[in-house]
mmCIF file of C-alpha atoms in Angstrom:
data_model
loop_
_atom_site.group_PDB
_atom_site.id
_atom_site.type_symbol
_atom_site.label_atom_id
_atom_site.label_comp_id
_atom_site.label_asym_id
_atom_site.label_seq_id
_atom_site.Cartn_x
_atom_site.Cartn_y
_atom_site.Cartn_z
ATOM 1 C CA GLY A 13 -1.890 -22.835 27.985
ATOM 2 C CA GLY A 14 -0.913 -19.232 28.776
ATOM 3 C CA ALA A 15 2.410 -17.808 29.794
ATOM 4 C CA GLY A 16 2.107 -17.525 33.590
ATOM 5 C CA THR A 17 4.346 -15.352 35.750
ATOM 6 C CA ALA A 18 7.326 -17.622 35.150
ATOM 7 C CA GLY A 19 6.575 -17.444 31.451
ATOM 8 C CA THR A 20 6.477 -13.664 31.413
ATOM 9 C CA LEU A 21 9.793 -13.635 33.234
ATOM 10 C CA ALA A 22 11.257 -16.063 30.704
ATOM 11 C CA LEU A 23 10.243 -13.687 27.888
ATOM 12 C CA LEU A 24 11.714 -10.695 29.723
ATOM 13 C CA LEU A 25 14.955 -12.625 30.106
ATOM 14 C CA GLY A 26 15.020 -13.144 26.362
ATOM 15 C CA GLU A 27 14.106 -16.808 26.602
ATOM 16 C CA GLY A 28 11.495 -18.476 24.465
ATOM 17 C CA SER A 29 12.383 -18.934 20.837
ATOM 18 C CA LYS A 30 11.628 -17.404 17.475
ATOM 19 C CA ARG A 31 9.339 -19.617 15.453
ATOM 20 C CA LEU A 32 7.967 -19.399 11.937
ATOM 21 C CA PRO A 33 4.352 -18.197 12.069
ATOM 22 C CA GLN A 34 1.678 -20.834 12.567
ATOM 23 C CA ALA A 35 -0.957 -18.341 11.380
ATOM 24 C CA ILE A 36 -0.837 -15.526 8.834
ATOM 25 C CA ILE A 37 -3.331 -12.782 8.021
ATOM 26 C CA ILE A 38 -2.939 -12.890 4.223
ATOM 27 C CA GLY A 39 -5.486 -10.268 3.194
ATOM 28 C CA VAL A 40 -7.078 -8.132 2.098
ATOM 29 C CA LYS A 41 -5.705 -4.649 1.731
ATOM 30 C CA LYS A 42 -8.095 -2.092 3.311
ATOM 31 C CA GLY A 43 -10.217 -4.913 4.713
ATOM 32 C CA GLY A 44 -9.483 -4.354 8.404
ATOM 33 C CA THR A 45 -6.314 -6.406 8.809
ATOM 34 C CA ARG A 46 -4.578 -3.915 11.132
ATOM 35 C CA ALA A 47 -7.623 -3.782 13.402
ATOM 36 C CA LEU A 48 -7.763 -7.584 13.533
ATOM 37 C CA LEU A 49 -4.076 -7.873 14.388
ATOM 38 C CA GLU A 50 -4.266 -5.205 17.111
ATOM 39 C CA PHE A 51 -7.376 -6.832 18.598
ATOM 40 C CA LEU A 52 -5.704 -10.270 18.557
ATOM 41 C CA ARG A 53 -2.578 -8.993 20.274
ATOM 42 C CA VAL A 54 -4.659 -8.475 23.397
ATOM 43 C CA HIS A 55 -4.611 -12.278 23.753
ATOM 44 C CA PRO A 56 -1.764 -13.452 26.017
ATOM 45 C CA ASP A 57 -1.084 -16.430 23.760
ATOM 46 C CA VAL A 58 -0.692 -14.412 20.572
ATOM 47 C CA ARG A 59 2.658 -12.883 19.632
ATOM 48 C CA ALA A 60 2.771 -10.924 16.398
ATOM 49 C CA VAL A 61 5.135 -8.933 14.208
ATOM 50 C CA GLY A 62 4.086 -5.272 14.172
ATOM 51 C CA ALA A 63 5.280 -4.308 10.687
ATOM 52 C CA GLU A 64 4.245 -6.168 7.528
ATOM 53 C CA PRO A 65 7.163 -8.485 6.610
ATOM 54 C CA HIS A 66 6.170 -8.861 2.920
ATOM 55 C CA PHE A 67 8.226 -12.042 2.918
ATOM 56 C CA PHE A 68 6.198 -14.225 0.557
ATOM 57 C CA ASP A 69 5.779 -11.477 -2.018
ATOM 58 C CA ARG A 70 8.763 -9.079 -1.947
ATOM 59 C CA ASN A 71 11.472 -10.570 0.270
ATOM 60 C CA TYR A 72 11.333 -14.271 -0.497
ATOM 61 C CA GLU A 73 14.948 -14.409 -1.773
ATOM 62 C CA ARG A 74 16.119 -13.451 1.729
ATOM 63 C CA GLY A 75 15.180 -16.914 2.909
ATOM 64 C CA LEU A 76 13.312 -18.480 5.819
ATOM 65 C CA ALA A 77 16.059 -17.800 8.376
ATOM 66 C CA TRP A 78 15.729 -14.050 7.698
ATOM 67 C CA TYR A 79 11.935 -14.329 7.990
ATOM 68 C CA ARG A 80 12.084 -16.283 11.206
ATOM 69 C CA ASP A 81 14.446 -13.755 12.723
ATOM 70 C CA LEU A 82 11.773 -11.058 12.309
ATOM 71 C CA MET A 83 9.444 -13.033 14.565
ATOM 72 C CA PRO A 84 8.965 -12.293 18.272
ATOM 73 C CA ARG A 85 10.133 -14.847 20.830
ATOM 74 C CA THR A 86 7.395 -17.158 22.013
ATOM 75 C CA LEU A 87 6.864 -19.693 24.738
ATOM 76 C CA GLU A 88 5.384 -23.162 24.380
ATOM 77 C CA GLY A 89 1.701 -22.823 23.584
ATOM 78 C CA GLN A 90 1.901 -19.306 22.156
ATOM 79 C CA ILE A 91 1.051 -18.574 18.532
ATOM 80 C CA THR A 92 3.360 -16.564 16.281
ATOM 81 C CA MET A 93 1.568 -14.400 13.715
ATOM 82 C CA GLU A 94 2.208 -11.843 11.023
ATOM 83 C CA LYS A 95 0.047 -9.942 8.574
ATOM 84 C CA THR A 96 0.774 -8.893 4.999
ATOM 85 C CA PRO A 97 -2.478 -8.177 3.124
ATOM 86 C CA SER A 98 -0.858 -8.277 -0.326
ATOM 87 C CA TYR A 99 -0.192 -12.026 -0.001
ATOM 88 C CA PHE A 100 -3.816 -12.748 -0.956
ATOM 89 C CA VAL A 101 -3.288 -11.351 -4.464
ATOM 90 C CA THR A 102 0.263 -12.672 -4.939
ATOM 91 C CA LYS A 103 0.409 -15.571 -7.414
ATOM 92 C CA GLU A 104 3.411 -17.261 -5.784
ATOM 93 C CA ALA A 105 2.356 -16.843 -2.146
ATOM 94 C CA PRO A 106 0.192 -19.982 -1.713
ATOM 95 C CA ALA A 107 2.896 -22.390 -2.900
ATOM 96 C CA ARG A 108 5.561 -20.569 -0.883
ATOM 97 C CA ILE A 109 3.583 -20.600 2.367
ATOM 98 C CA SER A 110 2.611 -24.222 1.808
ATOM 99 C CA SER A 111 6.244 -25.189 1.305
ATOM 100 C CA MET A 112 7.150 -23.465 4.592
ATOM 101 C CA ALA A 113 4.442 -25.392 6.472
ATOM 102 C CA LYS A 114 1.431 -27.139 4.949
ATOM 103 C CA GLY A 115 -0.525 -26.636 8.177
ATOM 104 C CA THR A 116 -0.212 -22.835 8.330
ATOM 105 C CA LYS A 117 -3.573 -21.300 9.251
ATOM 106 C CA LEU A 118 -4.640 -18.488 6.962
ATOM 107 C CA ILE A 119 -6.930 -15.579 7.770
ATOM 108 C CA VAL A 120 -8.510 -13.290 5.184
ATOM 109 C CA VAL A 121 -10.370 -10.182 6.303
ATOM 110 C CA VAL A 122 -12.803 -9.329 3.524
ATOM 111 C CA ARG A 123 -14.945 -6.273 3.045
ATOM 112 C CA ASP A 124 -17.489 -5.095 0.462
ATOM 113 C CA PRO A 125 -15.308 -4.837 -2.693
ATOM 114 C CA VAL A 126 -16.849 -1.492 -3.684
ATOM 115 C CA THR A 127 -16.148 0.176 -0.317
ATOM 116 C CA ARG A 128 -12.755 -1.517 -0.290
ATOM 117 C CA ALA A 129 -11.879 -0.028 -3.693
ATOM 118 C CA ILE A 130 -12.933 3.458 -2.581
ATOM 119 C CA SER A 131 -10.914 3.063 0.626
ATOM 120 C CA ASP A 132 -7.907 1.946 -1.405
ATOM 121 C CA TYR A 133 -8.257 4.990 -3.667
ATOM 122 C CA THR A 134 -8.643 7.255 -0.604
ATOM 123 C CA GLN A 135 -5.364 5.924 0.820
ATOM 124 C CA THR A 136 -3.526 6.577 -2.459
ATOM 125 C CA LEU A 137 -5.088 10.036 -2.716
ATOM 126 C CA SER A 138 -3.798 10.946 0.751
ATOM 127 C CA LYS A 139 -0.250 10.210 -0.484
ATOM 128 C CA LYS A 140 -0.591 11.586 -4.033
ATOM 129 C CA PRO A 141 -3.237 14.350 -4.154
ATOM 130 C CA ASP A 142 -2.740 14.809 -7.914
ATOM 131 C CA ILE A 143 -3.943 11.367 -9.069
ATOM 132 C CA PRO A 144 -6.903 11.111 -11.512
ATOM 133 C CA THR A 145 -10.462 10.843 -10.188
ATOM 134 C CA PHE A 146 -11.847 7.542 -8.942
ATOM 135 C CA GLU A 147 -14.320 7.561 -11.846
ATOM 136 C CA SER A 148 -11.673 7.960 -14.522
ATOM 137 C CA LEU A 149 -9.572 5.141 -13.041
ATOM 138 C CA THR A 150 -12.582 2.811 -12.736
ATOM 139 C CA PHE A 151 -13.538 2.773 -16.413
ATOM 140 C CA LYS A 152 -11.504 1.735 -19.416
ATOM 141 C CA ASN A 153 -14.112 3.587 -21.388
ATOM 142 C CA ARG A 154 -16.705 5.740 -19.618
ATOM 143 C CA THR A 155 -19.186 5.668 -22.518
ATOM 144 C CA THR A 156 -19.304 1.873 -22.846
ATOM 145 C CA GLY A 157 -19.061 1.561 -19.052
ATOM 146 C CA LEU A 158 -16.279 -1.029 -19.400
ATOM 147 C CA ILE A 159 -14.554 -1.462 -16.063
ATOM 148 C CA ASP A 160 -10.768 -1.476 -15.915
ATOM 149 C CA THR A 161 -10.046 -4.702 -14.065
ATOM 150 C CA SER A 162 -6.309 -4.112 -14.375
ATOM 151 C CA TRP A 163 -6.490 -1.266 -11.836
ATOM 152 C CA SER A 164 -5.371 -2.857 -8.572
ATOM 153 C CA ALA A 165 -8.112 -1.131 -6.549
ATOM 154 C CA ILE A 166 -10.672 -3.055 -8.649
ATOM 155 C CA GLN A 167 -8.621 -6.226 -9.098
ATOM 156 C CA ILE A 168 -8.106 -6.924 -5.372
ATOM 157 C CA GLY A 169 -11.882 -7.128 -4.761
ATOM 158 C CA ILE A 170 -12.411 -10.046 -7.161
ATOM 159 C CA TYR A 171 -12.041 -12.363 -4.164
ATOM 160 C CA ALA A 172 -13.331 -15.541 -5.843
ATOM 161 C CA LYS A 173 -10.586 -15.348 -8.464
ATOM 162 C CA HIS A 174 -7.784 -14.942 -5.920
ATOM 163 C CA LEU A 175 -9.221 -17.618 -3.636
ATOM 164 C CA GLU A 176 -9.110 -20.206 -6.444
ATOM 165 C CA ASN A 177 -5.349 -19.819 -6.470
ATOM 166 C CA TRP A 178 -5.129 -20.528 -2.701
ATOM 167 C CA LEU A 179 -7.372 -23.565 -2.953
ATOM 168 C CA LEU A 180 -4.824 -25.246 -5.218
ATOM 169 C CA HIS A 181 -2.540 -25.401 -2.154
ATOM 170 C CA PHE A 182 -4.746 -25.252 0.946
ATOM 171 C CA PRO A 183 -8.012 -26.916 2.000
ATOM 172 C CA ILE A 184 -10.803 -24.383 2.506
ATOM 173 C CA GLY A 185 -11.060 -25.373 6.190
ATOM 174 C CA GLN A 186 -7.578 -24.010 6.777
ATOM 175 C CA ILE A 187 -8.640 -20.522 5.683
ATOM 176 C CA LEU A 188 -10.812 -18.336 7.914
ATOM 177 C CA PHE A 189 -12.787 -15.528 6.303
ATOM 178 C CA VAL A 190 -13.420 -12.619 8.634
ATOM 179 C CA SER A 191 -16.037 -10.013 7.775
ATOM 180 C CA GLY A 192 -14.612 -6.486 7.881
ATOM 181 C CA GLU A 193 -18.152 -5.173 8.406
ATOM 182 C CA ARG A 194 -18.844 -7.497 11.342
ATOM 183 C CA MET A 195 -15.530 -6.536 12.875
ATOM 184 C CA ILE A 196 -17.031 -3.051 13.209
ATOM 185 C CA SER A 197 -20.591 -4.036 14.203
ATOM 186 C CA ASP A 198 -19.648 -6.986 16.434
ATOM 187 C CA PRO A 199 -15.898 -7.108 17.121
ATOM 188 C CA ALA A 200 -16.224 -9.579 20.001
ATOM 189 C CA GLY A 201 -18.252 -11.993 17.868
ATOM 190 C CA GLU A 202 -15.772 -11.972 14.997
ATOM 191 C CA LEU A 203 -12.837 -12.244 17.419
ATOM 192 C CA GLY A 204 -14.571 -15.233 19.004
ATOM 193 C CA ARG A 205 -14.536 -17.011 15.630
ATOM 194 C CA VAL A 206 -10.877 -16.134 15.125
ATOM 195 C CA GLN A 207 -9.851 -17.394 18.569
ATOM 196 C CA ASP A 208 -11.725 -20.670 17.957
ATOM 197 C CA PHE A 209 -10.041 -21.074 14.561
ATOM 198 C CA LEU A 210 -6.610 -20.516 16.108
ATOM 199 C CA GLY A 211 -7.374 -22.972 18.910
ATOM 200 C CA LEU A 212 -7.132 -20.248 21.549
ATOM 201 C CA LYS A 213 -9.222 -19.816 24.680
ATOM 202 C CA ARG A 214 -11.891 -17.151 24.119
ATOM 203 C CA ILE A 215 -10.237 -14.469 26.203
ATOM 204 C CA ILE A 216 -11.068 -11.463 24.023
ATOM 205 C CA THR A 217 -14.730 -10.600 24.641
ATOM 206 C CA ASP A 218 -17.000 -7.564 24.436
ATOM 207 C CA LYS A 219 -15.480 -6.347 27.722
ATOM 208 C CA HIS A 220 -12.423 -5.376 25.684
ATOM 209 C CA PHE A 221 -14.166 -3.008 23.289
ATOM 210 C CA TYR A 222 -15.917 0.325 23.330
ATOM 211 C CA PHE A 223 -17.426 2.060 20.301
ATOM 212 C CA ASN A 224 -15.793 5.329 19.333
ATOM 213 C CA LYS A 225 -18.455 7.539 17.732
ATOM 214 C CA THR A 226 -15.965 9.987 16.225
ATOM 215 C CA LYS A 227 -13.974 7.247 14.502
ATOM 216 C CA GLY A 228 -17.032 5.192 13.696
ATOM 217 C CA PHE A 229 -15.486 1.949 14.851
ATOM 218 C CA PRO A 230 -14.630 -0.080 17.939
ATOM 219 C CA CYS A 231 -11.508 0.607 19.970
ATOM 220 C CA LEU A 232 -9.758 -1.367 22.671
ATOM 221 C CA LYS A 233 -10.267 -0.422 26.307
ATOM 222 C CA LYS A 234 -6.733 -1.629 26.967
ATOM 223 C CA ALA A 235 -4.170 -2.181 24.242
ATOM 224 C CA GLU A 236 -1.519 -4.886 24.438
ATOM 225 C CA GLY A 237 0.979 -4.121 27.209
ATOM 226 C CA SER A 238 -0.799 -0.923 28.268
ATOM 227 C CA SER A 239 -3.568 0.202 30.578
ATOM 228 C CA LYS A 240 -4.714 3.021 28.301
ATOM 229 C CA PRO A 241 -7.585 2.832 25.802
ATOM 230 C CA HIS A 242 -6.360 2.459 22.263
ATOM 231 C CA CYS A 243 -7.859 3.359 18.894
ATOM 232 C CA LEU A 244 -6.113 2.750 15.596
ATOM 233 C CA GLY A 245 -4.057 5.647 14.198
ATOM 234 C CA LYS A 246 -5.071 8.717 12.195
ATOM 235 C CA THR A 247 -4.718 6.886 8.886
ATOM 236 C CA LYS A 248 -7.560 4.548 9.884
ATOM 237 C CA GLY A 249 -11.192 5.484 9.347
ATOM 238 C CA ARG A 250 -10.497 8.205 6.790
ATOM 239 C CA THR A 251 -13.495 9.982 5.285
ATOM 240 C CA HIS A 252 -14.105 8.664 1.768
ATOM 241 C CA PRO A 253 -14.599 11.146 -1.080
ATOM 242 C CA ASP A 254 -18.093 11.318 -2.575
ATOM 243 C CA ILE A 255 -18.236 9.015 -5.568
ATOM 244 C CA ASP A 256 -20.892 9.438 -8.269
ATOM 245 C CA GLN A 257 -23.738 7.039 -7.368
ATOM 246 C CA GLU A 258 -23.978 5.816 -10.955
ATOM 247 C CA VAL A 259 -20.344 4.709 -10.785
ATOM 248 C CA VAL A 260 -20.953 2.966 -7.462
ATOM 249 C CA GLN A 261 -23.951 1.163 -8.988
ATOM 250 C CA ARG A 262 -21.921 0.038 -12.017
ATOM 251 C CA LEU A 263 -19.305 -1.373 -9.632
ATOM 252 C CA ARG A 264 -21.954 -3.154 -7.542
ATOM 253 C CA ASP A 265 -23.250 -4.796 -10.729
ATOM 254 C CA PHE A 266 -19.722 -5.687 -11.795
ATOM 255 C CA TYR A 267 -18.814 -7.351 -8.494
ATOM 256 C CA ARG A 268 -22.147 -9.126 -7.889
ATOM 257 C CA PRO A 269 -21.385 -12.351 -9.811
ATOM 258 C CA PHE A 270 -17.917 -12.574 -8.237
ATOM 259 C CA ASN A 271 -19.389 -11.985 -4.775
ATOM 260 C CA MET A 272 -21.984 -14.739 -5.335
ATOM 261 C CA LYS A 273 -19.222 -17.119 -6.404
ATOM 262 C CA PHE A 274 -17.222 -16.142 -3.317
ATOM 263 C CA TYR A 275 -20.219 -16.781 -1.017
ATOM 264 C CA GLN A 276 -20.569 -20.231 -2.614
ATOM 265 C CA MET A 277 -16.878 -21.059 -2.252
ATOM 266 C CA THR A 278 -16.699 -19.998 1.393
ATOM 267 C CA GLY A 279 -20.181 -21.092 2.429
ATOM 268 C CA GLN A 280 -20.741 -17.630 3.913
ATOM 269 C CA ASP A 281 -22.994 -14.805 2.775
ATOM 270 C CA PHE A 282 -21.245 -11.529 3.560
ATOM 271 C CA GLY A 283 -24.324 -9.460 2.707
ATOM 272 C CA TRP A 284 -22.660 -7.101 0.283
ATOM 273 C CA ASP A 285 -25.634 -6.985 -2.062
#
């Protein structure tokens, strides 16, 4: 159940305790993980770490006590969460999370791998304006049209391959796949699925969202702990550079078999083709 008035007071008084997360948003980079976390934080029974802890990939040597200390205090019945999108592509992460708690619920926000790659490139470009063009990074050899799968922007989108690694440690039913596209077109619907998966009452509904035409995606009417409307920051919803259509087509063809495999593995058609 929720934290009533007494519960809120207990939290204000620094009561409640820090717990290891029962649910983790493990991926994917540029899929819509920040949006999902901010939307979920509207729920009174969700407590989440704001920053990405990167525990299971970069900080594992620091140990579980260090990780747990990063967590917010929670009351009985509240869920502790964190998000680090790079976990999905980290070889060691599944075994490490499983050894923390076999029952940890995992959430992966996925998005069309081609758009995701362009978004990834756009983010890098905003930090390093002098990087090579998207086209030149995509191909090992432009003439043969061989795609450079070692480039992380391409590599991350081969979801089926990464998922196989997770399925060695977790049953598929313990992983929820959220559509990044549906989070834009129907945020309340996707959030409904997430709340069900987490065993939460469906408190977040379409009443919580409004569509921001300038940004091109949904925003919250009231953010967590505030009465003001809240959209994600300036770094979200960047305009993507124009990519040569022929290159986009080559990438669509490249990803298609992997996407089909992913649809089969998850039992969901994400409609990317």
